[in-house]
Amino acid sequence: MKIGVLALQGAFIEHEKMLKGLGAEVVQVRLPGQLEGLDGLIIPGGESTTIGKIAAEYGLIEPLRQFARTTPTWGTCAGMIFLAKDIGIDRQPILGVMDITVNRNAFGRQIDSFEVDLPVTGLDEPFHAVFIRAPLVTKVGQDVKVLAALDDGKIVAVEQGHLLATAFHPELTPDSRLHAYFLGKIKGV
Ligand code: GLN
């Protein structure tokens, strides 16, 4: 299986290591042509404004949009923001392919970074989730399935058909279950 990791900025190396550990072939994507022949794509965490700006400069926005419309794509943290239809900001380039409304930097200053053991649909045991200046999903479309929410109901993991988005960073822990879940989704497509 050949998986791309968008490698413009942010935690792409960590995703690459995780995927390789699970036996996938990994391509670092920086150019539109590198999307060809991929079975799936991960858009990593980092800074969504920077990822969007570089993607626009590299002519990647439209190719990424086309790709994510049809092929399994998983956005983590900034990647979740990048996939969303609505982030309440017009001037920041996003793909807008997933029917979710996302609030950037949604956690107040005091807890802008935190870790929590999070129950996730489809996983037997909670997932140790690392949140770093994380976004929140504030609204989901009717085709979107909520996979995880915090104790207070805040939505932090969602799925819409071939699309997956998590507000936290599964690549920063040794737990590869969500990466395995994504690869499993691809095999099932
Ligand atoms: N706060 C960042 C943003 O708005 C996301 C943080 C992250 O990816 N860890 O893009």
PDB file of C-alpha atoms and ligand atoms in Angstrom:
ATOM      1  CA  MET A   1       0.000   0.000   0.000  1.00  0.00           C
ATOM      2  CA  LYS A   2       1.320   3.418  -0.981  1.00  0.00           C
ATOM      3  CA  ILE A   3       0.415   6.304   1.309  1.00  0.00           C
ATOM      4  CA  GLY A   4       1.306   9.955   0.830  1.00  0.00           C
ATOM      5  CA  VAL A   5       2.087  12.308   3.680  1.00  0.00           C
ATOM      6  CA  LEU A   6       1.754  16.001   2.880  1.00  0.00           C
ATOM      7  CA  ALA A   7       5.253  17.223   3.706  1.00  0.00           C
ATOM      8  CA  LEU A   8       5.049  21.016   3.535  1.00  0.00           C
ATOM      9  CA  GLN A   9       5.281  21.758   7.259  1.00  0.00           C
ATOM     10  CA  GLY A  10       4.531  20.106  10.589  1.00  0.00           C
ATOM     11  CA  ALA A  11       4.694  16.568  11.960  1.00  0.00           C
ATOM     12  CA  PHE A  12       4.997  14.624   8.691  1.00  0.00           C
ATOM     13  CA  ILE A  13       8.099  12.582   9.620  1.00  0.00           C
ATOM     14  CA  GLU A  14       6.278  11.096  12.626  1.00  0.00           C
ATOM     15  CA  HIS A  15       3.383   9.961  10.415  1.00  0.00           C
ATOM     16  CA  GLU A  16       5.849   8.511   7.933  1.00  0.00           C
ATOM     17  CA  LYS A  17       7.572   6.457  10.664  1.00  0.00           C
ATOM     18  CA  MET A  18       4.244   5.188  11.967  1.00  0.00           C
ATOM     19  CA  LEU A  19       3.053   4.123   8.505  1.00  0.00           C
ATOM     20  CA  LYS A  20       6.355   2.426   7.676  1.00  0.00           C
ATOM     21  CA  GLY A  21       6.159   0.566  10.982  1.00  0.00           C
ATOM     22  CA  LEU A  22       2.852  -0.853   9.752  1.00  0.00           C
ATOM     23  CA  GLY A  23       4.413  -1.966   6.473  1.00  0.00           C
ATOM     24  CA  ALA A  24       3.120   0.784   4.169  1.00  0.00           C
ATOM     25  CA  GLU A  25       5.203   2.439   1.473  1.00  0.00           C
ATOM     26  CA  VAL A  26       5.342   6.202   2.108  1.00  0.00           C
ATOM     27  CA  VAL A  27       5.702   9.120  -0.295  1.00  0.00           C
ATOM     28  CA  GLN A  28       6.391  12.651   0.966  1.00  0.00           C
ATOM     29  CA  VAL A  29       4.096  14.864  -1.072  1.00  0.00           C
ATOM     30  CA  ARG A  30       5.281  18.336  -2.058  1.00  0.00           C
ATOM     31  CA  LEU A  31       4.299  18.445  -5.726  1.00  0.00           C
ATOM     32  CA  PRO A  32       0.978  17.710  -7.467  1.00  0.00           C
ATOM     33  CA  GLY A  33       2.485  14.807  -9.489  1.00  0.00           C
ATOM     34  CA  GLN A  34       3.404  13.004  -6.270  1.00  0.00           C
ATOM     35  CA  LEU A  35      -0.282  12.360  -5.594  1.00  0.00           C
ATOM     36  CA  GLU A  36      -0.446   9.979  -8.529  1.00  0.00           C
ATOM     37  CA  GLY A  37      -0.871   6.325  -7.665  1.00  0.00           C
ATOM     38  CA  LEU A  38      -1.389   6.919  -3.939  1.00  0.00           C
ATOM     39  CA  ASP A  39      -3.901   4.756  -2.070  1.00  0.00           C
ATOM     40  CA  GLY A  40      -4.341   7.351   0.662  1.00  0.00           C
ATOM     41  CA  LEU A  41      -2.997  10.594   2.093  1.00  0.00           C
ATOM     42  CA  ILE A  42      -2.313  12.009   5.544  1.00  0.00           C
ATOM     43  CA  ILE A  43      -2.343  15.758   6.136  1.00  0.00           C
ATOM     44  CA  PRO A  44      -0.330  16.294   9.320  1.00  0.00           C
ATOM     45  CA  GLY A  45      -0.603  18.672  12.233  1.00  0.00           C
ATOM     46  CA  GLY A  46       1.418  21.841  12.229  1.00  0.00           C
ATOM     47  CA  GLU A  47       0.176  25.312  11.404  1.00  0.00           C
ATOM     48  CA  SER A  48      -2.760  25.296   9.037  1.00  0.00           C
ATOM     49  CA  THR A  49      -2.155  28.862   7.826  1.00  0.00           C
ATOM     50  CA  THR A  50       1.401  27.913   6.834  1.00  0.00           C
ATOM     51  CA  ILE A  51       0.385  24.609   5.247  1.00  0.00           C
ATOM     52  CA  GLY A  52      -2.333  26.451   3.270  1.00  0.00           C
ATOM     53  CA  LYS A  53       0.026  29.209   2.165  1.00  0.00           C
ATOM     54  CA  ILE A  54       2.744  26.826   0.950  1.00  0.00           C
ATOM     55  CA  ALA A  55       0.176  24.541  -0.706  1.00  0.00           C
ATOM     56  CA  ALA A  56      -1.186  27.545  -2.616  1.00  0.00           C
ATOM     57  CA  GLU A  57       2.335  28.583  -3.682  1.00  0.00           C
ATOM     58  CA  TYR A  58       3.104  25.056  -4.916  1.00  0.00           C
ATOM     59  CA  GLY A  59      -0.136  24.843  -6.920  1.00  0.00           C
ATOM     60  CA  LEU A  60      -1.325  22.049  -4.665  1.00  0.00           C
ATOM     61  CA  ILE A  61      -4.716  23.271  -3.483  1.00  0.00           C
ATOM     62  CA  GLU A  62      -6.808  22.088  -6.423  1.00  0.00           C
ATOM     63  CA  PRO A  63      -4.924  18.757  -6.911  1.00  0.00           C
ATOM     64  CA  LEU A  64      -5.250  18.037  -3.167  1.00  0.00           C
ATOM     65  CA  ARG A  65      -8.943  18.931  -3.282  1.00  0.00           C
ATOM     66  CA  GLN A  66      -9.550  16.576  -6.218  1.00  0.00           C
ATOM     67  CA  PHE A  67      -7.590  13.837  -4.485  1.00  0.00           C
ATOM     68  CA  ALA A  68      -9.419  14.171  -1.167  1.00  0.00           C
ATOM     69  CA  ARG A  69     -12.794  14.144  -2.895  1.00  0.00           C
ATOM     70  CA  THR A  70     -12.266  10.578  -4.070  1.00  0.00           C
ATOM     71  CA  THR A  71      -9.407   8.959  -2.147  1.00  0.00           C
ATOM     72  CA  PRO A  72      -9.005   8.142   1.561  1.00  0.00           C
ATOM     73  CA  THR A  73      -7.522  11.160   3.318  1.00  0.00           C
ATOM     74  CA  TRP A  74      -6.880  11.699   7.003  1.00  0.00           C
ATOM     75  CA  GLY A  75      -6.231  15.104   8.534  1.00  0.00           C
ATOM     76  CA  THR A  76      -4.725  15.398  12.008  1.00  0.00           C
ATOM     77  CA  CYS A  77      -5.044  18.687  13.891  1.00  0.00           C
ATOM     78  CA  ALA A  78      -4.016  21.370  11.328  1.00  0.00           C
ATOM     79  CA  GLY A  79      -4.883  18.690   8.747  1.00  0.00           C
ATOM     80  CA  MET A  80      -8.401  18.551  10.158  1.00  0.00           C
ATOM     81  CA  ILE A  81      -8.707  22.320   9.709  1.00  0.00           C
ATOM     82  CA  PHE A  82      -7.423  21.955   6.139  1.00  0.00           C
ATOM     83  CA  LEU A  83     -10.097  19.364   5.247  1.00  0.00           C
ATOM     84  CA  ALA A  84     -13.037  21.266   6.776  1.00  0.00           C
ATOM     85  CA  LYS A  85     -15.747  23.037   4.788  1.00  0.00           C
ATOM     86  CA  ASP A  86     -16.032  25.881   7.231  1.00  0.00           C
ATOM     87  CA  ILE A  87     -13.458  27.362   9.605  1.00  0.00           C
ATOM     88  CA  GLY A  88     -15.100  30.759   9.948  1.00  0.00           C
ATOM     89  CA  ILE A  89     -12.180  32.491   8.202  1.00  0.00           C
ATOM     90  CA  ASP A  90     -12.339  33.366   4.509  1.00  0.00           C
ATOM     91  CA  ARG A  91      -8.797  34.337   3.704  1.00  0.00           C
ATOM     92  CA  GLN A  92      -7.086  31.135   4.844  1.00  0.00           C
ATOM     93  CA  PRO A  93      -6.782  28.545   2.021  1.00  0.00           C
ATOM     94  CA  ILE A  94      -8.425  25.208   2.886  1.00  0.00           C
ATOM     95  CA  LEU A  95      -9.647  22.232   0.863  1.00  0.00           C
ATOM     96  CA  GLY A  96     -13.239  22.449   2.104  1.00  0.00           C
ATOM     97  CA  VAL A  97     -14.064  18.806   1.294  1.00  0.00           C
ATOM     98  CA  MET A  98     -15.357  17.529   4.624  1.00  0.00           C
ATOM     99  CA  ASP A  99     -18.780  18.502   5.952  1.00  0.00           C
ATOM    100  CA  ILE A 100     -17.603  19.813   9.307  1.00  0.00           C
ATOM    101  CA  THR A 101     -17.304  23.226  10.911  1.00  0.00           C
ATOM    102  CA  VAL A 102     -14.053  23.615  12.791  1.00  0.00           C
ATOM    103  CA  ASN A 103     -12.993  26.172  15.337  1.00  0.00           C
ATOM    104  CA  ARG A 104      -9.220  26.745  15.309  1.00  0.00           C
ATOM    105  CA  ASN A 105      -7.318  27.026  18.591  1.00  0.00           C
ATOM    106  CA  ALA A 106     -10.552  26.187  20.332  1.00  0.00           C
ATOM    107  CA  PHE A 107      -9.155  25.519  23.780  1.00  0.00           C
ATOM    108  CA  GLY A 108      -8.416  28.438  26.051  1.00  0.00           C
ATOM    109  CA  ARG A 109      -4.934  29.486  26.941  1.00  0.00           C
ATOM    110  CA  GLN A 110      -4.788  27.537  30.207  1.00  0.00           C
ATOM    111  CA  ILE A 111      -5.331  24.190  28.523  1.00  0.00           C
ATOM    112  CA  ASP A 112      -4.246  24.931  24.981  1.00  0.00           C
ATOM    113  CA  SER A 113      -2.193  21.738  25.118  1.00  0.00           C
ATOM    114  CA  PHE A 114      -3.209  18.652  27.095  1.00  0.00           C
ATOM    115  CA  GLU A 115      -3.356  14.860  26.995  1.00  0.00           C
ATOM    116  CA  VAL A 116      -6.300  12.625  27.742  1.00  0.00           C
ATOM    117  CA  ASP A 117      -7.262   8.948  27.503  1.00  0.00           C
ATOM    118  CA  LEU A 118      -9.983   9.102  24.913  1.00  0.00           C
ATOM    119  CA  PRO A 119     -12.529   6.405  24.073  1.00  0.00           C
ATOM    120  CA  VAL A 120     -12.692   6.102  20.265  1.00  0.00           C
ATOM    121  CA  THR A 121     -15.386   4.205  18.358  1.00  0.00           C
ATOM    122  CA  GLY A 122     -13.878   1.044  16.900  1.00  0.00           C
ATOM    123  CA  LEU A 123     -10.988   0.815  19.405  1.00  0.00           C
ATOM    124  CA  ASP A 124     -11.243  -1.598  22.339  1.00  0.00           C
ATOM    125  CA  GLU A 125      -9.219   0.536  24.748  1.00  0.00           C
ATOM    126  CA  PRO A 126      -9.044   4.346  25.070  1.00  0.00           C
ATOM    127  CA  PHE A 127      -6.461   6.144  22.945  1.00  0.00           C
ATOM    128  CA  HIS A 128      -3.924   8.381  24.680  1.00  0.00           C
ATOM    129  CA  ALA A 129      -4.626  11.580  22.754  1.00  0.00           C
ATOM    130  CA  VAL A 130      -2.215  14.516  22.610  1.00  0.00           C
ATOM    131  CA  PHE A 131      -3.840  17.890  21.885  1.00  0.00           C
ATOM    132  CA  ILE A 132      -1.607  20.802  20.872  1.00  0.00           C
ATOM    133  CA  ARG A 133      -3.379  24.108  20.263  1.00  0.00           C
ATOM    134  CA  ALA A 134      -6.043  21.872  18.852  1.00  0.00           C
ATOM    135  CA  PRO A 135      -9.125  22.644  16.816  1.00  0.00           C
ATOM    136  CA  LEU A 136     -12.622  21.446  17.710  1.00  0.00           C
ATOM    137  CA  VAL A 137     -15.445  20.268  15.516  1.00  0.00           C
ATOM    138  CA  THR A 138     -18.410  22.505  16.328  1.00  0.00           C
ATOM    139  CA  LYS A 139     -20.846  21.185  13.706  1.00  0.00           C
ATOM    140  CA  VAL A 140     -21.113  18.034  11.616  1.00  0.00           C
ATOM    141  CA  GLY A 141     -23.100  17.331   8.470  1.00  0.00           C
ATOM    142  CA  GLN A 142     -25.553  14.438   8.405  1.00  0.00           C
ATOM    143  CA  ASP A 143     -23.123  12.079   6.623  1.00  0.00           C
ATOM    144  CA  VAL A 144     -20.465  12.617   9.269  1.00  0.00           C
ATOM    145  CA  LYS A 145     -19.946  10.053  11.999  1.00  0.00           C
ATOM    146  CA  VAL A 146     -18.526  11.192  15.338  1.00  0.00           C
ATOM    147  CA  LEU A 147     -15.776   8.784  16.455  1.00  0.00           C
ATOM    148  CA  ALA A 148     -14.698  10.543  19.639  1.00  0.00           C
ATOM    149  CA  ALA A 149     -15.720  13.343  21.956  1.00  0.00           C
ATOM    150  CA  LEU A 150     -14.288  14.682  25.207  1.00  0.00           C
ATOM    151  CA  ASP A 151     -16.175  14.233  28.494  1.00  0.00           C
ATOM    152  CA  ASP A 152     -17.913  17.581  27.982  1.00  0.00           C
ATOM    153  CA  GLY A 153     -19.151  16.491  24.550  1.00  0.00           C
ATOM    154  CA  LYS A 154     -16.616  18.413  22.446  1.00  0.00           C
ATOM    155  CA  ILE A 155     -16.133  16.491  19.180  1.00  0.00           C
ATOM    156  CA  VAL A 156     -12.500  15.579  18.399  1.00  0.00           C
ATOM    157  CA  ALA A 157     -12.594  12.729  15.853  1.00  0.00           C
ATOM    158  CA  VAL A 158     -14.906  12.338  12.857  1.00  0.00           C
ATOM    159  CA  GLU A 159     -15.326  10.231   9.765  1.00  0.00           C
ATOM    160  CA  GLN A 160     -17.204  10.912   6.536  1.00  0.00           C
ATOM    161  CA  GLY A 161     -16.993   8.019   4.110  1.00  0.00           C
ATOM    162  CA  HIS A 162     -13.364   7.882   2.955  1.00  0.00           C
ATOM    163  CA  LEU A 163     -12.388  10.946   5.017  1.00  0.00           C
ATOM    164  CA  LEU A 164     -11.063  10.871   8.570  1.00  0.00           C
ATOM    165  CA  ALA A 165     -10.167  13.785  10.842  1.00  0.00           C
ATOM    166  CA  THR A 166      -8.752  13.927  14.353  1.00  0.00           C
ATOM    167  CA  ALA A 167      -8.117  17.065  16.428  1.00  0.00           C
ATOM    168  CA  PHE A 168      -5.252  15.350  18.255  1.00  0.00           C
ATOM    169  CA  HIS A 169      -1.871  13.899  17.215  1.00  0.00           C
ATOM    170  CA  PRO A 170      -1.828  10.067  17.024  1.00  0.00           C
ATOM    171  CA  GLU A 171       1.624  10.221  15.400  1.00  0.00           C
ATOM    172  CA  LEU A 172       3.177  11.597  18.612  1.00  0.00           C
ATOM    173  CA  THR A 173       2.456   8.501  20.709  1.00  0.00           C
ATOM    174  CA  PRO A 174       3.731   4.946  20.159  1.00  0.00           C
ATOM    175  CA  ASP A 175       0.136   3.746  19.676  1.00  0.00           C
ATOM    176  CA  SER A 176      -0.374   2.887  16.010  1.00  0.00           C
ATOM    177  CA  ARG A 177      -4.015   1.763  16.257  1.00  0.00           C
ATOM    178  CA  LEU A 178      -5.457   4.792  14.462  1.00  0.00           C
ATOM    179  CA  HIS A 179      -2.916   4.497  11.655  1.00  0.00           C
ATOM    180  CA  ALA A 180      -3.850   0.821  11.401  1.00  0.00           C
ATOM    181  CA  TYR A 181      -7.508   1.853  11.329  1.00  0.00           C
ATOM    182  CA  PHE A 182      -6.814   4.253   8.441  1.00  0.00           C
ATOM    183  CA  LEU A 183      -4.948   1.561   6.478  1.00  0.00           C
ATOM    184  CA  GLY A 184      -7.832  -0.834   7.175  1.00  0.00           C
ATOM    185  CA  LYS A 185     -10.278   1.728   5.815  1.00  0.00           C
ATOM    186  CA  ILE A 186      -8.242   1.940   2.620  1.00  0.00           C
ATOM    187  CA  LYS A 187      -8.197  -1.827   2.176  1.00  0.00           C
ATOM    188  CA  GLY A 188     -11.966  -1.820   2.584  1.00  0.00           C
ATOM    189  CA  VAL A 189     -12.505   0.920  -0.032  1.00  0.00           C
TER     190      VAL A 189
HETATM  191  N1  GLN B   1      -3.290  25.648  15.958  1.00  0.00           N
HETATM  192  C1  GLN B   1      -2.870  25.073  14.719  1.00  0.00           C
HETATM  193  C2  GLN B   1      -3.616  25.661  13.527  1.00  0.00           C
HETATM  194  O1  GLN B   1      -4.470  26.456  13.689  1.00  0.00           O
HETATM  195  C3  GLN B   1      -3.026  23.582  14.719  1.00  0.00           C
HETATM  196  C4  GLN B   1      -2.142  22.980  15.760  1.00  0.00           C
HETATM  197  C5  GLN B   1      -1.655  21.630  15.442  1.00  0.00           C
HETATM  198  O2  GLN B   1      -1.716  21.138  14.297  1.00  0.00           O
HETATM  199  N2  GLN B   1      -1.091  21.014  16.443  1.00  0.00           N
HETATM  200  O3  GLN B   1      -3.330  25.311  12.434  1.00  0.00           O
END
